[in-house]
PDB file of C-alpha atoms in Angstrom:
ATOM      1  CA  MET A1404      72.487  96.701  89.891  1.00  0.00           C
ATOM      2  CA  SER A1405      74.325  94.712  87.252  1.00  0.00           C
ATOM      3  CA  ALA A1406      76.448  96.296  84.588  1.00  0.00           C
ATOM      4  CA  THR A1407      75.537  95.718  80.976  1.00  0.00           C
ATOM      5  CA  PRO A1408      77.935  93.410  79.106  1.00  0.00           C
ATOM      6  CA  GLU A1409      79.387  96.201  76.958  1.00  0.00           C
ATOM      7  CA  SER A1410      80.007  98.436  79.998  1.00  0.00           C
ATOM      8  CA  ARG A1411      81.591  95.836  82.260  1.00  0.00           C
ATOM      9  CA  PRO A1412      85.342  96.300  82.774  1.00  0.00           C
ATOM     10  CA  ALA A1413      87.449  93.296  81.786  1.00  0.00           C
ATOM     11  CA  VAL A1414      89.345  91.665  84.664  1.00  0.00           C
ATOM     12  CA  LEU A1415      92.188  89.263  83.916  1.00  0.00           C
ATOM     13  CA  VAL A1416      92.085  86.414  86.447  1.00  0.00           C
ATOM     14  CA  VAL A1417      95.462  84.664  86.652  1.00  0.00           C
ATOM     15  CA  ASP A1418      95.930  81.434  88.614  1.00  0.00           C
ATOM     16  CA  ASP A1419      97.627  78.165  87.702  1.00  0.00           C
ATOM     17  CA  GLU A1420      94.911  76.248  89.581  1.00  0.00           C
ATOM     18  CA  SER A1421      92.144  76.175  86.981  1.00  0.00           C
ATOM     19  CA  ASP A1422      89.377  75.513  89.514  1.00  0.00           C
ATOM     20  CA  VAL A1423      90.403  78.602  91.527  1.00  0.00           C
ATOM     21  CA  ALA A1424      90.653  80.810  88.424  1.00  0.00           C
ATOM     22  CA  ASP A1425      87.284  79.577  87.167  1.00  0.00           C
ATOM     23  CA  LEU A1426      85.659  80.133  90.580  1.00  0.00           C
ATOM     24  CA  TYR A1427      86.932  83.722  90.748  1.00  0.00           C
ATOM     25  CA  ALA A1428      85.706  84.333  87.186  1.00  0.00           C
ATOM     26  CA  LEU A1429      82.285  82.967  88.138  1.00  0.00           C
ATOM     27  CA  ARG A1430      82.176  85.250  91.201  1.00  0.00           C
ATOM     28  CA  LEU A1431      82.973  88.298  89.059  1.00  0.00           C
ATOM     29  CA  GLN A1432      80.712  87.757  86.064  1.00  0.00           C
ATOM     30  CA  GLU A1433      77.749  89.827  87.347  1.00  0.00           C
ATOM     31  CA  GLU A1434      79.758  93.064  87.530  1.00  0.00           C
ATOM     32  CA  TYR A1435      82.877  92.432  85.449  1.00  0.00           C
ATOM     33  CA  ASP A1436      83.917  90.686  82.260  1.00  0.00           C
ATOM     34  CA  PRO A1437      86.355  88.024  83.516  1.00  0.00           C
ATOM     35  CA  VAL A1438      89.156  86.838  81.236  1.00  0.00           C
ATOM     36  CA  VAL A1439      90.971  83.762  82.594  1.00  0.00           C
ATOM     37  CA  ALA A1440      94.647  82.809  82.239  1.00  0.00           C
ATOM     38  CA  TYR A1441      95.901  79.559  83.778  1.00  0.00           C
ATOM     39  CA  GLY A1442      99.455  80.667  84.441  1.00  0.00           C
ATOM     40  CA  GLY A1443     101.950  83.479  84.073  1.00  0.00           C
ATOM     41  CA  ARG A1444     102.880  82.873  80.457  1.00  0.00           C
ATOM     42  CA  GLU A1445      99.241  82.790  79.363  1.00  0.00           C
ATOM     43  CA  ALA A1446      98.593  85.977  81.382  1.00  0.00           C
ATOM     44  CA  LEU A1447     101.337  87.846  79.540  1.00  0.00           C
ATOM     45  CA  GLU A1448     100.021  86.587  76.187  1.00  0.00           C
ATOM     46  CA  THR A1449      96.449  87.582  77.097  1.00  0.00           C
ATOM     47  CA  MET A1450      97.158  91.006  78.594  1.00  0.00           C
ATOM     48  CA  ASP A1451      96.138  93.905  76.373  1.00  0.00           C
ATOM     49  CA  GLU A1452      94.767  97.445  76.524  1.00  0.00           C
ATOM     50  CA  HIS A1453      91.198  96.202  77.105  1.00  0.00           C
ATOM     51  CA  ILE A1454      92.010  94.756  80.533  1.00  0.00           C
ATOM     52  CA  ALA A1455      90.875  97.104  83.322  1.00  0.00           C
ATOM     53  CA  ALA A1456      92.347  95.145  86.265  1.00  0.00           C
ATOM     54  CA  VAL A1457      94.268  91.966  87.077  1.00  0.00           C
ATOM     55  CA  LEU A1458      93.786  89.419  89.851  1.00  0.00           C
ATOM     56  CA  LEU A1459      97.216  87.780  90.019  1.00  0.00           C
ATOM     57  CA  ASP A1460      98.391  84.692  91.883  1.00  0.00           C
ATOM     58  CA  ARG A1461     101.997  84.887  93.110  1.00  0.00           C
ATOM     59  CA  ARG A1462     103.141  81.266  93.219  1.00  0.00           C
ATOM     60  CA  MET A1463     102.807  79.719  89.767  1.00  0.00           C
ATOM     61  CA  PRO A1464     105.100  77.067  88.285  1.00  0.00           C
ATOM     62  CA  ASP A1465     105.702  78.548  84.831  1.00  0.00           C
ATOM     63  CA  ILE A1466     106.362  82.211  85.701  1.00  0.00           C
ATOM     64  CA  HIS A1467     106.195  83.536  89.259  1.00  0.00           C
ATOM     65  CA  GLY A1468     103.487  86.149  89.780  1.00  0.00           C
ATOM     66  CA  ASP A1469     106.072  88.702  90.929  1.00  0.00           C
ATOM     67  CA  ASP A1470     107.775  88.348  87.531  1.00  0.00           C
ATOM     68  CA  VAL A1471     104.441  88.575  85.693  1.00  0.00           C
ATOM     69  CA  LEU A1472     103.695  91.806  87.570  1.00  0.00           C
ATOM     70  CA  GLU A1473     107.112  93.221  86.696  1.00  0.00           C
ATOM     71  CA  ALA A1474     106.701  92.239  83.021  1.00  0.00           C
ATOM     72  CA  MET A1475     103.231  93.825  82.818  1.00  0.00           C
ATOM     73  CA  ARG A1476     104.510  97.057  84.314  1.00  0.00           C
ATOM     74  CA  GLY A1477     107.545  96.924  82.018  1.00  0.00           C
ATOM     75  CA  GLN A1478     105.198  96.643  79.026  1.00  0.00           C
ATOM     76  CA  GLY A1479     103.474  99.838  80.152  1.00  0.00           C
ATOM     77  CA  TYR A1480     100.264  98.387  81.615  1.00  0.00           C
ATOM     78  CA  ASP A1481      99.227 100.710  84.426  1.00  0.00           C
ATOM     79  CA  VAL A1482      96.021  98.948  85.447  1.00  0.00           C
ATOM     80  CA  PRO A1483      95.198  97.939  89.021  1.00  0.00           C
ATOM     81  CA  VAL A1484      96.877  94.647  89.919  1.00  0.00           C
ATOM     82  CA  ILE A1485      95.549  92.812  92.949  1.00  0.00           C
ATOM     83  CA  MET A1486      97.690  89.969  94.230  1.00  0.00           C
ATOM     84  CA  VAL A1487      95.389  87.095  95.272  1.00  0.00           C
ATOM     85  CA  THR A1488      97.650  84.518  96.814  1.00  0.00           C
ATOM     86  CA  ALA A1489      98.362  82.018  99.554  1.00  0.00           C
ATOM     87  CA  VAL A1490     101.853  83.508  99.987  1.00  0.00           C
ATOM     88  CA  ASP A1491     102.049  85.359 103.296  1.00  0.00           C
ATOM     89  CA  PRO A1492     103.264  88.913 102.735  1.00  0.00           C
ATOM     90  CA  GLU A1493     106.865  89.666 103.644  1.00  0.00           C
ATOM     91  CA  LEU A1494     108.531  93.054 103.766  1.00  0.00           C
ATOM     92  CA  ASN A1495     109.665  92.582 100.140  1.00  0.00           C
ATOM     93  CA  ILE A1496     106.138  93.522  99.017  1.00  0.00           C
ATOM     94  CA  LEU A1497     106.959  97.138  99.858  1.00  0.00           C
ATOM     95  CA  GLU A1498     109.031  97.279  96.661  1.00  0.00           C
ATOM     96  CA  MET A1499     106.385  95.660  94.431  1.00  0.00           C
ATOM     97  CA  ASP A1500     104.157  97.701  92.110  1.00  0.00           C
ATOM     98  CA  PHE A1501     100.744  96.174  92.880  1.00  0.00           C
ATOM     99  CA  ASP A1502      97.587  97.902  94.078  1.00  0.00           C
ATOM    100  CA  ASP A1503      96.231  95.478  96.671  1.00  0.00           C
ATOM    101  CA  TYR A1504      97.057  92.148  98.321  1.00  0.00           C
ATOM    102  CA  LEU A1505      94.516  89.499  99.322  1.00  0.00           C
ATOM    103  CA  THR A1506      95.438  86.246 101.034  1.00  0.00           C
ATOM    104  CA  LYS A1507      93.598  83.101  99.878  1.00  0.00           C
ATOM    105  CA  PRO A1508      91.002  81.870 100.297  1.00  0.00           C
ATOM    106  CA  VAL A1509      89.089  85.004  99.295  1.00  0.00           C
ATOM    107  CA  ASP A1510      85.295  85.251  99.361  1.00  0.00           C
ATOM    108  CA  GLU A1511      83.150  86.833  96.658  1.00  0.00           C
ATOM    109  CA  ASP A1512      82.346  89.960  98.670  1.00  0.00           C
ATOM    110  CA  THR A1513      86.034  90.689  99.262  1.00  0.00           C
ATOM    111  CA  LEU A1514      86.908  90.196  95.584  1.00  0.00           C
ATOM    112  CA  LEU A1515      84.148  92.529  94.437  1.00  0.00           C
ATOM    113  CA  ARG A1516      84.750  95.198  97.093  1.00  0.00           C
ATOM    114  CA  THR A1517      88.455  95.229  96.337  1.00  0.00           C
ATOM    115  CA  LEU A1518      87.933  95.523  92.589  1.00  0.00           C
ATOM    116  CA  ASP A1519      85.299  98.210  93.117  1.00  0.00           C
ATOM    117  CA  GLN A1520      87.862 100.208  95.124  1.00  0.00           C
ATOM    118  CA  HIS A1521      90.441 100.058  92.343  1.00  0.00           C
ATOM    119  CA  VAL A1522      88.542  99.923  89.052  1.00  0.00           C
ATOM    120  CA  ASP A1523      87.142 103.332  88.293  1.00  0.00           C
ATOM    121  CA  ARG A1524      85.117 103.532  85.134  1.00  0.00           C
ATOM    122  CA  ASP A1525      85.617 107.343  85.038  1.00  0.00           C
ATOM    123  CA  ALA A1526      89.431 107.578  85.404  1.00  0.00           C
ATOM    124  CA  GLN A1527      90.635 107.487  88.993  1.00  0.00           C
ATOM    125  CA  ASN A1528      92.672 110.197  90.674  1.00  0.00           C
ATOM    126  CA  PRO A1529      96.335 109.006  90.385  1.00  0.00           C
ATOM    127  CA  THR A1530      97.200 110.433  93.819  1.00  0.00           C
ATOM    128  CA  LEU A1531      94.298 108.536  95.357  1.00  0.00           C
ATOM    129  CA  GLU A1532      95.363 105.340  93.562  1.00  0.00           C
ATOM    130  CA  GLU A1533      98.905 105.696  94.906  1.00  0.00           C
ATOM    131  CA  PHE A1534      97.554 106.337  98.403  1.00  0.00           C
ATOM    132  CA  LEU A1535      95.239 103.288  98.314  1.00  0.00           C
ATOM    133  CA  GLY A1536      98.067 101.084  97.008  1.00  0.00           C
ATOM    134  CA  ILE A1537     100.367 102.170  99.832  1.00  0.00           C
ATOM    135  CA  MET A1538      97.572 101.732 102.382  1.00  0.00           C
ATOM    136  CA  SER A1539      96.977  98.171 101.149  1.00  0.00           C
ATOM    137  CA  LYS A1540     100.632  97.253 101.642  1.00  0.00           C
ATOM    138  CA  LEU A1541     100.746  98.839 105.089  1.00  0.00           C
ATOM    139  CA  LEU A1542      97.495  97.174 106.200  1.00  0.00           C
ATOM    140  CA  VAL A1543      98.508  93.698 105.076  1.00  0.00           C
ATOM    141  CA  LEU A1544     101.963  93.973 106.644  1.00  0.00           C
ATOM    142  CA  GLU A1545     100.594  95.359 109.905  1.00  0.00           C
ATOM    143  CA  ASP A1546      98.218  92.398 110.041  1.00  0.00           C
ATOM    144  CA  GLU A1547     101.045  89.875 109.521  1.00  0.00           C
ATOM    145  CA  HIS A1548     104.052  91.352 111.349  1.00  0.00           C
ATOM    146  CA  ALA A1549     104.870  92.763 114.772  1.00  0.00           C
ATOM    147  CA  GLN A1550     104.893  96.555 114.819  1.00  0.00           C
ATOM    148  CA  SER A1551     108.397  96.529 116.301  1.00  0.00           C
ATOM    149  CA  GLU A1552     109.666  94.571 113.280  1.00  0.00           C
ATOM    150  CA  LEU A1553     108.011  97.029 110.912  1.00  0.00           C
ATOM    151  CA  ASP A1554     109.299 100.076 112.772  1.00  0.00           C
ATOM    152  CA  ASP A1555     112.857  98.787 112.218  1.00  0.00           C
ATOM    153  CA  ASP A1556     112.354  98.719 108.437  1.00  0.00           C
ATOM    154  CA  GLU A1557     113.393 101.952 106.692  1.00  0.00           C
ATOM    155  CA  GLU A1558     111.231 101.323 103.617  1.00  0.00           C
ATOM    156  CA  TYR A1559     108.164 100.746 105.801  1.00  0.00           C
ATOM    157  CA  ARG A1560     108.793 104.025 107.631  1.00  0.00           C
ATOM    158  CA  LEU A1561     109.223 105.857 104.305  1.00  0.00           C
ATOM    159  CA  LEU A1562     105.919 104.446 103.026  1.00  0.00           C
ATOM    160  CA  LYS A1563     104.135 105.472 106.240  1.00  0.00           C
ATOM    161  CA  ARG A1564     105.397 109.032 105.759  1.00  0.00           C
ATOM    162  CA  ARG A1565     104.408 108.983 102.075  1.00  0.00           C
ATOM    163  CA  ALA A1566     100.906 107.781 102.988  1.00  0.00           C
ATOM    164  CA  SER A1567     100.577 110.624 105.498  1.00  0.00           C
ATOM    165  CA  THR A1568     101.747 113.193 102.926  1.00  0.00           C
ATOM    166  CA  LEU A1569      99.307 111.855 100.318  1.00  0.00           C
ATOM    167  CA  ALA A1570      96.444 111.820 102.833  1.00  0.00           C
ATOM    168  CA  ASP A1571      97.083 115.480 103.652  1.00  0.00           C
ATOM    169  CA  LYS A1572      97.077 116.367  99.951  1.00  0.00           C
ATOM    170  CA  LEU A1573      93.953 114.309  99.234  1.00  0.00           C
ATOM    171  CA  GLU A1574      91.946 115.944 102.011  1.00  0.00           C
ATOM    172  CA  ASP A1575      91.721 119.032  99.808  1.00  0.00           C
ATOM    173  CA  GLU A1576      91.145 117.114  96.549  1.00  0.00           C
ATOM    174  CA  VAL A1577      88.741 114.285  97.395  1.00  0.00           C
ATOM    175  CA  GLU A1578      85.382 115.147  98.891  1.00  0.00           C
ATOM    176  CA  ASP A1579      84.589 111.723 100.395  1.00  0.00           C
ATOM    177  CA  LEU A1580      88.159 110.674 101.347  1.00  0.00           C
ATOM    178  CA  GLU A1581      87.191 109.567 104.846  1.00  0.00           C
ATOM    179  CA  SER A1582      84.512 107.242 103.460  1.00  0.00           C
ATOM    180  CA  ILE A1583      86.911 105.830 100.826  1.00  0.00           C
ATOM    181  CA  VAL A1584      89.543 105.175 103.515  1.00  0.00           C
ATOM    182  CA  ARG A1585      87.014 103.490 105.825  1.00  0.00           C
ATOM    183  CA  THR A1586      85.827 101.239 102.997  1.00  0.00           C
ATOM    184  CA  HIS A1587      89.397 100.401 102.006  1.00  0.00           C
ATOM    185  CA  GLU A1588      90.349  99.570 105.602  1.00  0.00           C
ATOM    186  CA  SER A1589      87.242  97.380 106.016  1.00  0.00           C
ATOM    187  CA  ILE A1590      88.292  94.969 103.259  1.00  0.00           C
ATOM    188  CA  HIS A1591      89.408  91.711 104.840  1.00  0.00           C
ATOM    189  CA  ARG A1592      92.794  91.012 103.231  1.00  0.00           C
ATOM    190  CA  GLY A1593      93.648  87.901 105.251  1.00  0.00           C
ATOM    191  CA  PRO A1594      92.472  84.356 104.576  1.00  0.00           C
ATOM    192  CA  GLU A1595      88.740  83.715 104.663  1.00  0.00           C
ATOM    193  CA  GLN A1596      87.725  82.426 108.108  1.00  0.00           C
ATOM    194  CA  GLU A1597      86.140  78.980 108.263  1.00  0.00           C
TER     195      GLU A1597
END
């Protein structure tokens, strides 16, 4: 079922490679209202209160995506930000304020399922949003790094404990938590397989 144009949430697609940005926008147009920015500077100029979510590349020549994310958060934008990038995740992502992390190339189904998880047209539960954001970081790191390396990282261990605490709290608040978690875990965050 397609959303009507006036009800479709606006998604800011940020990538310095115009063909990639345009392809993502094309993939989103049935369910979302894509707004394209071909770099970090243009993203910051385009960002406003009408944007419901951001797909953000990390490695851009004008302003690095990490800096764009920090600037958006500093300007008070608390919308879901999904990093869509070819940069393999390192432990430094634990400190970043994004909501999900997808490694390029990303197929249409993954883009839509990820956005659907994070863009709630009826105001999402902030505890659930925090939990899903932490889960995304943990899942992508566990896919890329040896568990022994992660277990040695204090911030990783703190996030694991925080996720467990939030999950316990959410069990009483969210009726279909198990289904939401299963869906979130089923999203393929690594590069699309050939």
